[in-house]
Coordinates of C-alpha atoms in Angstrom, one line a residue:
X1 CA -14.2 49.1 -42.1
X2 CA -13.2 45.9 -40.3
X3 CA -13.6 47.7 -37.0
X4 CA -17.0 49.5 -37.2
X5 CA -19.6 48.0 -35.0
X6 CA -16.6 47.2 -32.3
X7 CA -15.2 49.2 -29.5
X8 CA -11.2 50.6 -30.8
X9 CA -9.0 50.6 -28.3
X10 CA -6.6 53.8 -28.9
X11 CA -4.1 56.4 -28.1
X12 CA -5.4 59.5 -26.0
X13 CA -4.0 62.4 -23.4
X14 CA -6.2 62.4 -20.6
X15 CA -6.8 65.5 -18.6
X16 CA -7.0 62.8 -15.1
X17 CA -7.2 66.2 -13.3
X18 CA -7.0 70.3 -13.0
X19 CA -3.3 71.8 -13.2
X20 CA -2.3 68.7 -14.0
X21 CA 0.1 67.4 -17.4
X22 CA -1.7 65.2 -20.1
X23 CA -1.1 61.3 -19.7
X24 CA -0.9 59.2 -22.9
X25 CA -3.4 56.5 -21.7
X26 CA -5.3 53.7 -23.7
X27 CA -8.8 54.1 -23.9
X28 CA -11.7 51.9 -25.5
X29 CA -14.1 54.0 -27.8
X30 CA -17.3 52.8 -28.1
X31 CA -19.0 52.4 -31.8
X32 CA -21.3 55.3 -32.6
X33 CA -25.0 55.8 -31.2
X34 CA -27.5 56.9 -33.3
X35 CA -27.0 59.9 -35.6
X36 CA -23.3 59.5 -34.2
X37 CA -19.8 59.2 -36.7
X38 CA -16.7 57.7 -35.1
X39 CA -14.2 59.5 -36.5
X40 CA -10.2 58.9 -36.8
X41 CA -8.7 61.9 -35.2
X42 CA -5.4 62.4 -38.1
X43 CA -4.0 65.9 -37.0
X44 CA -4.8 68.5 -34.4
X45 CA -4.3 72.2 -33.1
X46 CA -4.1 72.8 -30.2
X47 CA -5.8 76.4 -29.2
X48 CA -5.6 78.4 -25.4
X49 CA -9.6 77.6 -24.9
X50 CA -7.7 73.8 -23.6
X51 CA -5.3 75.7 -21.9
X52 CA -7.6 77.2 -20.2
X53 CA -9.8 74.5 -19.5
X54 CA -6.8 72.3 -17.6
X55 CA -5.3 75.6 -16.2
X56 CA -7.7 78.2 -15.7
X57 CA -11.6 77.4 -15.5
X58 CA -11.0 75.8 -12.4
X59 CA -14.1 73.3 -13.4
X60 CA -12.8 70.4 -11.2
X61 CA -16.3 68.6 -12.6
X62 CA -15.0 68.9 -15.8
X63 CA -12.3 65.8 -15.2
X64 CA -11.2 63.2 -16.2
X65 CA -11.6 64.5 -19.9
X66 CA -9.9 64.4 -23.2
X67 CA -9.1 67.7 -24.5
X68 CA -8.6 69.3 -27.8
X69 CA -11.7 70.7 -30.6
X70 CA -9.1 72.1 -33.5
X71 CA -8.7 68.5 -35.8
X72 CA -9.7 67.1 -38.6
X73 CA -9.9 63.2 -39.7
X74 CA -11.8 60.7 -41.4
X75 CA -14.9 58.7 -41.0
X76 CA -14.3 55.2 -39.7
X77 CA -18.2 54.3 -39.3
X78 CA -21.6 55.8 -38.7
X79 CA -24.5 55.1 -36.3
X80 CA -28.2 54.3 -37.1
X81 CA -29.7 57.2 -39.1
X82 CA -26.7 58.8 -40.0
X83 CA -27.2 59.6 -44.0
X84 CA -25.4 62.5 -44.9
X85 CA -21.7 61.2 -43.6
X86 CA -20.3 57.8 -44.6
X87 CA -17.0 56.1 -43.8
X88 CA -13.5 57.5 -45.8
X89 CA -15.3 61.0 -45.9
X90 CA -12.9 64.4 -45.0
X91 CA -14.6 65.9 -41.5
X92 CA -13.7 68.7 -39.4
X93 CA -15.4 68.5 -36.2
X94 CA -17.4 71.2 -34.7
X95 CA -17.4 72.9 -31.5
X96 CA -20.7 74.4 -32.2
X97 CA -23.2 72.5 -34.1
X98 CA -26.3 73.2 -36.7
X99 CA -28.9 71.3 -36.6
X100 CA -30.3 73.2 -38.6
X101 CA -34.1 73.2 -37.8
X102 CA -34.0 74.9 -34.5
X103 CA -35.0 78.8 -34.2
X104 CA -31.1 79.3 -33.4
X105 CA -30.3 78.1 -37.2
X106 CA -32.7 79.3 -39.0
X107 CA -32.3 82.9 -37.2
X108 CA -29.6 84.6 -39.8
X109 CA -28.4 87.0 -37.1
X110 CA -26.5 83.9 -34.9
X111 CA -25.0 80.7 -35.5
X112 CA -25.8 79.0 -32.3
X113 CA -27.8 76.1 -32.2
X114 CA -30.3 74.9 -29.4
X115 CA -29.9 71.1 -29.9
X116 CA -25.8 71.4 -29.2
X117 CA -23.1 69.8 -26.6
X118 CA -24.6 71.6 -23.3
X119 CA -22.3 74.2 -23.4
X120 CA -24.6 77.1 -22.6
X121 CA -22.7 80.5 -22.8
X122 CA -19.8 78.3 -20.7
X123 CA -17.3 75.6 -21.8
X124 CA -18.2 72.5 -20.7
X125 CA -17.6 68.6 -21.3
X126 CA -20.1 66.3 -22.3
X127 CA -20.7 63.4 -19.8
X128 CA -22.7 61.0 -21.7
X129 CA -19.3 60.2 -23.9
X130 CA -17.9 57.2 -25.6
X131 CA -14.8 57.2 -24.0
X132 CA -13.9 54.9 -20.9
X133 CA -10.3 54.9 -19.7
X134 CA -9.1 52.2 -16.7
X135 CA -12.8 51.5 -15.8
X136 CA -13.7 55.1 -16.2
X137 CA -15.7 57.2 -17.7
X138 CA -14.1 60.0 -19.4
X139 CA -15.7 63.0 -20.4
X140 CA -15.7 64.5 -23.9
X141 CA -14.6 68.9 -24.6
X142 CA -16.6 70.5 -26.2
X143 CA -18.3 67.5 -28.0
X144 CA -15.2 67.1 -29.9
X145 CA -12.2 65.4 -28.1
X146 CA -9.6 65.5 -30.7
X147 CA -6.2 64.6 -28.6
X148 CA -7.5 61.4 -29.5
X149 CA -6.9 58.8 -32.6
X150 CA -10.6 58.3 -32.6
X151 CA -14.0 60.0 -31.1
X152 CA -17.2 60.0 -31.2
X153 CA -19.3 63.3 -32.4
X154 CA -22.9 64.1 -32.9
X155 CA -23.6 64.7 -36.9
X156 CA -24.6 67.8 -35.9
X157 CA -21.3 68.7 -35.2
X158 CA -19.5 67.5 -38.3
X159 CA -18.5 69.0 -41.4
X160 CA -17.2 67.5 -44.8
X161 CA -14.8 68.8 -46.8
X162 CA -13.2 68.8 -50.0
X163 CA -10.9 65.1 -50.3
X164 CA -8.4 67.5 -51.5
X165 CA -8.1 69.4 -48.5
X166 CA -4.7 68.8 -46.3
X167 CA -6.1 67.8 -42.9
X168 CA -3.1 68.6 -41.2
X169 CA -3.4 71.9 -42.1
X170 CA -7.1 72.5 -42.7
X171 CA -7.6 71.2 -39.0
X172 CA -7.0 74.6 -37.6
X173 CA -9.9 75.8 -39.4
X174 CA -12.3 74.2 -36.8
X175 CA -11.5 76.9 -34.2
X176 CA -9.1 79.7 -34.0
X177 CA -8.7 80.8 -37.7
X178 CA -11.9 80.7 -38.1
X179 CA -13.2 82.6 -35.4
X180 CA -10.5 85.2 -35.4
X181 CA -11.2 85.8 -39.7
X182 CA -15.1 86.0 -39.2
X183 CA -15.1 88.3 -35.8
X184 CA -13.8 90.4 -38.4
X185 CA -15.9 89.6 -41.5
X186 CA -19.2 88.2 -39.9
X187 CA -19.9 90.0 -36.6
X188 CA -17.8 93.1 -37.2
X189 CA -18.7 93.1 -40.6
X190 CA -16.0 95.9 -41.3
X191 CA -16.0 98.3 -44.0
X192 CA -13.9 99.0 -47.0
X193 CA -11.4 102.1 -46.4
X194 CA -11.9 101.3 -42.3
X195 CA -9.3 101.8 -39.4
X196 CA -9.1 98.6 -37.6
X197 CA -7.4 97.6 -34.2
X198 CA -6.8 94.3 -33.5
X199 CA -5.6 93.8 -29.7
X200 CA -3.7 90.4 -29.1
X201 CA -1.5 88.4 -31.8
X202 CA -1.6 85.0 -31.1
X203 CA -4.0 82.6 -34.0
X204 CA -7.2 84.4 -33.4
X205 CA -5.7 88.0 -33.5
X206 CA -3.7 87.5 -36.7
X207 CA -7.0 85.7 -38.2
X208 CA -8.8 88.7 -37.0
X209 CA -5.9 90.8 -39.1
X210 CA -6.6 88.4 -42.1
X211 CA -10.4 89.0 -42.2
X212 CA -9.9 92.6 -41.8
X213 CA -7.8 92.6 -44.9
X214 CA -10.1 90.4 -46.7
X215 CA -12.8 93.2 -46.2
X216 CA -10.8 95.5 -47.6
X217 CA -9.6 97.8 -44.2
X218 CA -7.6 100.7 -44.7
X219 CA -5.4 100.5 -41.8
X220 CA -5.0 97.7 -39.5
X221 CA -3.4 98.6 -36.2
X222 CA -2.1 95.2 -34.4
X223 CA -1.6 95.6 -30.8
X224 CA 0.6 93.2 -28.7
X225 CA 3.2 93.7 -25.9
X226 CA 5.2 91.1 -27.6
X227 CA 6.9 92.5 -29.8
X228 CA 8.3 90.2 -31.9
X229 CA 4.5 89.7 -33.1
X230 CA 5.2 92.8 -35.4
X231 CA 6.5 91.3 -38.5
X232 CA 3.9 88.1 -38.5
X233 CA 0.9 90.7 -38.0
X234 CA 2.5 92.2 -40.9
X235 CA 2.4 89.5 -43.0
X236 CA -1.1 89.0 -42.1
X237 CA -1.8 92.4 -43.3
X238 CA -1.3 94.8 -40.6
X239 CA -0.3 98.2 -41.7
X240 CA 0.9 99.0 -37.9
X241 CA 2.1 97.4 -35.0
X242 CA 1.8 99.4 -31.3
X243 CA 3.3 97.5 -27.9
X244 CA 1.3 99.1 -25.2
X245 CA 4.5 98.8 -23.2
X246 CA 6.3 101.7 -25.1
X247 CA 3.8 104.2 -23.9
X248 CA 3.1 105.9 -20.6
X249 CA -0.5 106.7 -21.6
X250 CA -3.2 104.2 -21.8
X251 CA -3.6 102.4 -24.8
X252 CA -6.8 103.9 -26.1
X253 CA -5.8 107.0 -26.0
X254 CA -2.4 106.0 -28.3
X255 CA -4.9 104.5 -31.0
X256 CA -7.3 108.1 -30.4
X257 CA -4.1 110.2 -31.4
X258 CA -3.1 107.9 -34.3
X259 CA -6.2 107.9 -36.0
X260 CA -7.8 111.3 -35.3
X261 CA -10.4 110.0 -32.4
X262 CA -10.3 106.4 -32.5
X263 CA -10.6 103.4 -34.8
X264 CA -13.8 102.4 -36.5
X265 CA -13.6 98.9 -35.7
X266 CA -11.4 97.1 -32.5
X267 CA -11.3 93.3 -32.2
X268 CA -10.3 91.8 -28.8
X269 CA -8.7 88.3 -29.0
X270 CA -6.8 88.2 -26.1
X271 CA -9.7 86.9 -22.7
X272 CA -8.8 89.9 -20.9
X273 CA -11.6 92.1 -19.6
X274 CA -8.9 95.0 -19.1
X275 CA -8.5 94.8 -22.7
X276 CA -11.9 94.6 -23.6
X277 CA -12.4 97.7 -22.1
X278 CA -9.3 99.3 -23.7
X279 CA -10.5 97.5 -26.9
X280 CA -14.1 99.4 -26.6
X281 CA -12.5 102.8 -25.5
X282 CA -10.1 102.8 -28.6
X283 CA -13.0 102.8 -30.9
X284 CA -14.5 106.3 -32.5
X285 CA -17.5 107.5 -30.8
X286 CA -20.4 107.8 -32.9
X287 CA -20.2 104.6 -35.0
X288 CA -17.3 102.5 -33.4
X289 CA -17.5 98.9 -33.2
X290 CA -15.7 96.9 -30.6
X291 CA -16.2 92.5 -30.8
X292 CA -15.3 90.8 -27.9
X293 CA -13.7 87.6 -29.2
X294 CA -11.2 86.1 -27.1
X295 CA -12.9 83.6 -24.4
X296 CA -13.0 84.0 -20.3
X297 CA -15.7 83.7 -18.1
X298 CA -14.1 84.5 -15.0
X299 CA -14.5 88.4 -14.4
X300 CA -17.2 90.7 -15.0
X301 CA -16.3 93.6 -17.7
X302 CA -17.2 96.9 -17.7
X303 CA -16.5 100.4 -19.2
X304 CA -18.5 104.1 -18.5
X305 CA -21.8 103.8 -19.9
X306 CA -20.8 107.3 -21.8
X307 CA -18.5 105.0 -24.0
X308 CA -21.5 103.0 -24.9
X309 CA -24.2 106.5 -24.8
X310 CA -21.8 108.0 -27.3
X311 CA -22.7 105.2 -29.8
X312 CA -20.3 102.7 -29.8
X313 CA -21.1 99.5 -29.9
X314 CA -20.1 96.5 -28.2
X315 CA -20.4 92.8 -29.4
X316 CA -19.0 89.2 -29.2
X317 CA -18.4 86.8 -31.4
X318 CA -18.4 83.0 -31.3
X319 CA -17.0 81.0 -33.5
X320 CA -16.6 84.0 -35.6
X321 CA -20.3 83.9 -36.3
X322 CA -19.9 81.1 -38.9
X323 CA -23.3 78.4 -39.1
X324 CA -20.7 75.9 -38.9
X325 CA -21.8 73.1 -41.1
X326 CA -22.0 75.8 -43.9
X327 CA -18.8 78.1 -42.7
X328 CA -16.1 75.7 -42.4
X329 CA -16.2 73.8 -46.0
X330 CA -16.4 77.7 -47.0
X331 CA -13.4 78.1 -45.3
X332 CA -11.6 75.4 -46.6
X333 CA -12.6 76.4 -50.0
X334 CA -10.9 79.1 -49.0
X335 CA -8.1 78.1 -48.4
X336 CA -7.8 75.7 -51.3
X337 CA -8.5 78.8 -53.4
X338 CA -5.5 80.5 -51.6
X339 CA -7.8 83.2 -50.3
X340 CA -7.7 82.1 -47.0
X341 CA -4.0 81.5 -45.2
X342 CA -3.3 78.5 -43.1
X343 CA 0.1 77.3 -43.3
X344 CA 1.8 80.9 -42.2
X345 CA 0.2 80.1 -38.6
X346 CA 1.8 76.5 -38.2
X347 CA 5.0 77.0 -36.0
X348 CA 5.8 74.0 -35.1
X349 CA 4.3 70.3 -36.1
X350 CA 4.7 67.5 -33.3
X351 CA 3.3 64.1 -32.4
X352 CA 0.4 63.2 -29.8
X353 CA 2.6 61.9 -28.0
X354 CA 4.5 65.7 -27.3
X355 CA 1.0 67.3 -26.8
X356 CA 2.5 68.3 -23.1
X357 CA 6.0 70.1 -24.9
X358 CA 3.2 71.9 -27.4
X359 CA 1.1 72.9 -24.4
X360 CA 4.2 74.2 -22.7
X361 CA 5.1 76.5 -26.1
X362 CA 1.5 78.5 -25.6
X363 CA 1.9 78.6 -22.2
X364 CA 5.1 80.7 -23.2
X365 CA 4.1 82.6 -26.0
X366 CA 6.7 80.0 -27.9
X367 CA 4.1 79.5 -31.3
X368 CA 1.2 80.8 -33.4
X369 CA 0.1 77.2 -33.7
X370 CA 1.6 73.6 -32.8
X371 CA -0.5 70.6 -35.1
X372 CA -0.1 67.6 -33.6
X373 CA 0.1 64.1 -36.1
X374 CA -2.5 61.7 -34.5
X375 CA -3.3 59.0 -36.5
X376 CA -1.8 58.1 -40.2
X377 CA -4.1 58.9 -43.3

């Protein structure tokens, strides 16, 4: 392409500081660095973990930034020892990345990866990025910055898929469908003929309703307190729907009566350590499984060690346990095959330029999913 090898100078919404709305600013993108791909943002999703990045994490390092890790795009040009990628190719970027010869990725039992964005166990931004903005550096989420028409990613952290995939749709499968559907399938691993409770309806939850379906559960208790969530878990394939509001007794003990001592698998997707606990406490003793998949690192949990003596188990989920490289092409397969629903969780599609209206819809419980258009095909 005409412009590989050059700095682009592009559309963006910068995160200048905490608590603070996007601004639509220019910014210059540098060409990639070795075993780098500059890719050309076309659509996004926007998911709560940027919500709770600007509004929540209170991280006041973490700024100026560029938000967003749910989009999809195109090559525009490689760096120096970049083989398996080349310009026009179908990406979805990746918020974790496989590298695929560290103990991490060859380890079947996680899909983490030593050699990724230094995230740790906590969201964080990359400093060493290639964006600069007014004579600043700005600093790159998650190793993905996708509010933007173009950025910069690691080829550890990319993903090709099928040229016939839809990118504004398929985008959403680089975070929340795809961690909600394999909490379910890959870390809960739930049974055929099983009781599941899934706590929490907005992308992830219903994904987590999907992937139970897809493993063949029984019953699928959704649980939400809004309750006009009922007839989209529904369609997701949840046999139930229970509002915690409409009952004077904790939740756990509702989902204990309705299933004869508890569920055999709970999924929390909603970041809240009260529900995490209720989440662990509705499973059966004895063989119960409860996966902690929505994201906050700002409390402590905790529940009676009795719940955990009694043999439940407890585990989390990132990403949805996919090795990313290999689980999101899956995925799209997926989805191309019509095994995998994407377009029932797109509400509402916007421009870049409205990223601050779709931020506002989540912050209300307005949508399932706003994409945002960022660049043309």
């Amino acid at each position: 392409m005409a412009t590989a090898g050059k700095v682009i100078k592009c559309k963006a919404a910068v995160a200048w500081e905490p608590n603070k709305p996007l601004v639509m600013e220019e910014i210059e993108v540098a060409p990639p660095e070795a075993n780098e791909v500059r890719i050309k943002i076309v659509a996004t999703g926007i998911c709560h973990t940027d919500l709770y990045h600007l509004y929540e994490g209170m991280d006041e390092g973490g700024f100026p930034a560029v938000l967003g890790h749910e989009g999809a795009g195109i090559i525009e040009s490689v760096g120096p020892g970049v083989t398996e990628f080349q310009p026009g190719d179908k990406v979805i970027p990746l918020i974790i990345p496989q590298c695929r010869e560290c103990r991490f990725c060859k380890n079947p039992n996680t899909n983490q990866c030593e050699k990724g964005w230094d995230g740790g166990d906590d969201v964080k931004v990359l400093a060493d990025s290639r964006f600069t903005c007014k004579g600043k550096k700005v600093l790159q989420f998650m190793g993905t910055s996708t509010f933007s028409e173009y950025t910069v990613v690691n080829q550890m952290a990319v993903a090709k898929i099928d040229t016939a995939a839809p990118l504004d749709k398929v985008c959403l499968l680089g975070c929340g469908i795809s961690t909600g559907y394999g909490a379910a399938v890959n870390t809960a691993k739930v049974d055929p003929g099983s009781t599941c409770a899934v706590f929490g309806l907005g992308a992830v939850g219903l994904a987590a309703v999907m992937g139970c379906k897809a493993a063949g559960a029984k019953r699928i208790i959704a649980v939400d307190i809004n309750p006009e969530k009922a007839e989209k878990a529904k369609l997701f394939g949840a046999t139930d729907f229970v509002n915690p509001k409409d009952h004077s007794k904790p939740i756990s003990q509702v989902l204990s009566e309705m299933t004869d001592g508890g569920v055999d698998f709970s999924l929390e997707c909603v970041g809240n350590v009260g529900v995490m606990r209720s989440a662990l406490e509705s499973c059966v003793r004895g063989w119960g499984v409860s996966v902690l998949v929505g994201w906050t690192d700002l409390y402590d949990v905790a529940t009676r060690p009795l719940q955990l003596i009694a043999g439940r188990k407890w585990k989390g989920s990132l990403f949805g346990g996919f090795k990313s490289k290999d689980g999101v092409p899956q995925m799209v397969k997926g989805y191309l095959d019509k095994k995998v629903k994407v377009d029932e969780f797109i509400t509402h599609n916007m421009t870049l330029d409205q990223v601050n209206d779709a931020i506002e819809l989540m912050k209300q419980g307005k949508c399932i999913r706003s994409v945002l258009s960022v660049s043309p095909q």
